[in-house]
C-alpha atoms as one frame of an Amber mdcrd trajectory, in Angstrom:
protein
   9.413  19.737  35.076  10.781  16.249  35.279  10.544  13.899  32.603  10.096
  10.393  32.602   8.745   7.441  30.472   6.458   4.501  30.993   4.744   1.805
  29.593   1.895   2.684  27.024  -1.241   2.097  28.189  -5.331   1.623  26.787
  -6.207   5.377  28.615  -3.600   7.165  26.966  -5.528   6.618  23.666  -7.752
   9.456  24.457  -4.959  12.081  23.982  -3.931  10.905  20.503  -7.679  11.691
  19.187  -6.615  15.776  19.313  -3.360  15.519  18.781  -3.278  13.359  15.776
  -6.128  15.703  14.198  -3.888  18.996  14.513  -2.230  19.550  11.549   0.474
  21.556  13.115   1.175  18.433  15.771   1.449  16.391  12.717   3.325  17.889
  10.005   6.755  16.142  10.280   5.449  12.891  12.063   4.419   9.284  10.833
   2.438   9.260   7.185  -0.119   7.685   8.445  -0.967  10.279  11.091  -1.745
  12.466   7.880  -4.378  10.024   6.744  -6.147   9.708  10.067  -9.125  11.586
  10.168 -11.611  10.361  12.790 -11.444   8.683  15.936 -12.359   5.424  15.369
  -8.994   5.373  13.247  -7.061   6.772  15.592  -7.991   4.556  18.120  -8.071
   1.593  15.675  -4.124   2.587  15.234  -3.549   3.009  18.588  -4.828  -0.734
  19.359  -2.487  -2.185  17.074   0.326  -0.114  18.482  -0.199  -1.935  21.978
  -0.263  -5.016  20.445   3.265  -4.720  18.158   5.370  -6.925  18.983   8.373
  -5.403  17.242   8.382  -2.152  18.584   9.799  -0.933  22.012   6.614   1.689
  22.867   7.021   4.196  26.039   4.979   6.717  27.127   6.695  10.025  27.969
   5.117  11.783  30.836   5.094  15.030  32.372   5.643  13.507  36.262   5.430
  17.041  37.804   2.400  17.424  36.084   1.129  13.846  35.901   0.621  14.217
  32.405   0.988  12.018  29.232   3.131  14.562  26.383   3.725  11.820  23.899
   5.542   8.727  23.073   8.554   7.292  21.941  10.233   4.152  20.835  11.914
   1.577  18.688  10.034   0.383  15.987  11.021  -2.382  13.402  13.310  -4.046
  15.911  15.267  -6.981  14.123  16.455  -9.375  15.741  18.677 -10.796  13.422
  20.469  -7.453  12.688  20.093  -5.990  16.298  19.021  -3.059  14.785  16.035
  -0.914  14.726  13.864   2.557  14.097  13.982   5.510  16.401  10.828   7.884
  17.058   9.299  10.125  19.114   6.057  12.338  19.159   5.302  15.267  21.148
   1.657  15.756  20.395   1.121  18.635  23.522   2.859  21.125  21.520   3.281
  23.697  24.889   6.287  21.326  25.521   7.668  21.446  21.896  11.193  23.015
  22.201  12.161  22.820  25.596  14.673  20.094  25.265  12.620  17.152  25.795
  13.476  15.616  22.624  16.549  15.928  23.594  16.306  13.712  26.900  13.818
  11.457  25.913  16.169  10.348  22.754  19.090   9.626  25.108  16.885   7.775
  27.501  15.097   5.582  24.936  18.960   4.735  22.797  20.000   3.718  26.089
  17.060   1.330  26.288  17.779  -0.110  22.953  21.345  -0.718  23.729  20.860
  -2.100  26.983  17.635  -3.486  27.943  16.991  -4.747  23.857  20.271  -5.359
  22.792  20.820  -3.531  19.567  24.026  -2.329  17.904  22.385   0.382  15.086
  19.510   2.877  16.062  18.659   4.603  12.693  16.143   7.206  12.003  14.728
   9.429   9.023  13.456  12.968   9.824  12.810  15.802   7.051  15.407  18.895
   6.518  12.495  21.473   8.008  12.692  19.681  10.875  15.436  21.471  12.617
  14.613  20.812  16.228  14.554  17.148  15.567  17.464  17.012  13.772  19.238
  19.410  16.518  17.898  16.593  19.202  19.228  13.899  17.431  22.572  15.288
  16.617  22.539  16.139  20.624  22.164  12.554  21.302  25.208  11.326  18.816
  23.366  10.663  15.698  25.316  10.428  12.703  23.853  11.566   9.444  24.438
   8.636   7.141  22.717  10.156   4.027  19.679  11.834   2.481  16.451  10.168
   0.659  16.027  13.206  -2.127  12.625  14.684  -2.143  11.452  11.574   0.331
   8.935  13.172   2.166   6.017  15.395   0.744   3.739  18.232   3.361   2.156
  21.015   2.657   1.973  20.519  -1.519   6.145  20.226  -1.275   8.674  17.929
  -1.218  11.345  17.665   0.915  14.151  15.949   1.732  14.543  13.199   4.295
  17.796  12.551   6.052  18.955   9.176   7.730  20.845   8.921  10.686  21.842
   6.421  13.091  24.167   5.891  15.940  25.951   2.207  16.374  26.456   0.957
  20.117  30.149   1.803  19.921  29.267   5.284  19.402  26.941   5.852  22.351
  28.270   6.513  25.664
């Protein structure tokens, strides 16, 4: 399998209708993914993603496969602070733990630093979310601190911790 990332584009909307919809696919991702409940929001959402202008967006593909797994990015980018926030979503959940979270974190903090310039990456992520935080840690994240009972799935709270990694720490 061999792993790279491209530009979003209008046809890869289609995918996000089932993945956004399976609870499972969704539990530790974006907030609003948990309010999304048809199509016509999902692909309402998805128009407005291709048109943000402060986010770095990339589609990560399956290139053995020719297949769109998810996406990844920057979002929030500040240009005045040369910082910004880190995500990624694997919504075809038969590549969920096989070290593509991993790769694709590397790839897209190397984009930050060197195509967009930045000097702090940060992310949150909850606790239960082990494989996430085991990517991030992989990719020289630096737990920074913890929002207490920040995030809320399934009926529970949990917390959220907040990482980042600075450009003098990457390499």
């Amino acid at each position: 399998m061999k792993i790279k990332l491209r530009d979003l584009q209008l046809s890869d909307k289609e995918h996000f209708f089932s993945w956004i919809k399976d609870k499972e696919v969704i539990r530790y991702s974006l907030s609003i993914f948990q309010k999304m409940k048809d199509n016509n929001e999902i692909s309402n959402w998805f128009d407005m993603l291709l048109l943000e202008k402060s986010s770095y967006n990339k589609a990560i593909v399956d290139d053995t496969e020719k297949k769109l797994i998810g996406y990844a990015g920057i979002a929030q980018i500040s240009e005045t602070n040369l910082s910004g926030e880190y995500f990624i979503f694997i919504g075809n959940k038969s590549y969920h733990g096989k070290g593509i979270g991993t790769f694709v974190t590397k790839e897209i903090i190397n984009n930050g630093f060197q195509e967009l310039g930045l000097n702090r990456i940060m992310l949150t992520v909850s606790e239960k979310n082990i494989g996430a935080i085991k990517a991030y840690t992989n990719a020289n994240f630096k737990t920074e601190g913890v929002m207490r009972q920040g995030f809320y799935r399934d009926g529970k709270f949990h917390d959220k911790v907040i990482m980042a990694i600075l450009r003098e720490e990457w390499g």
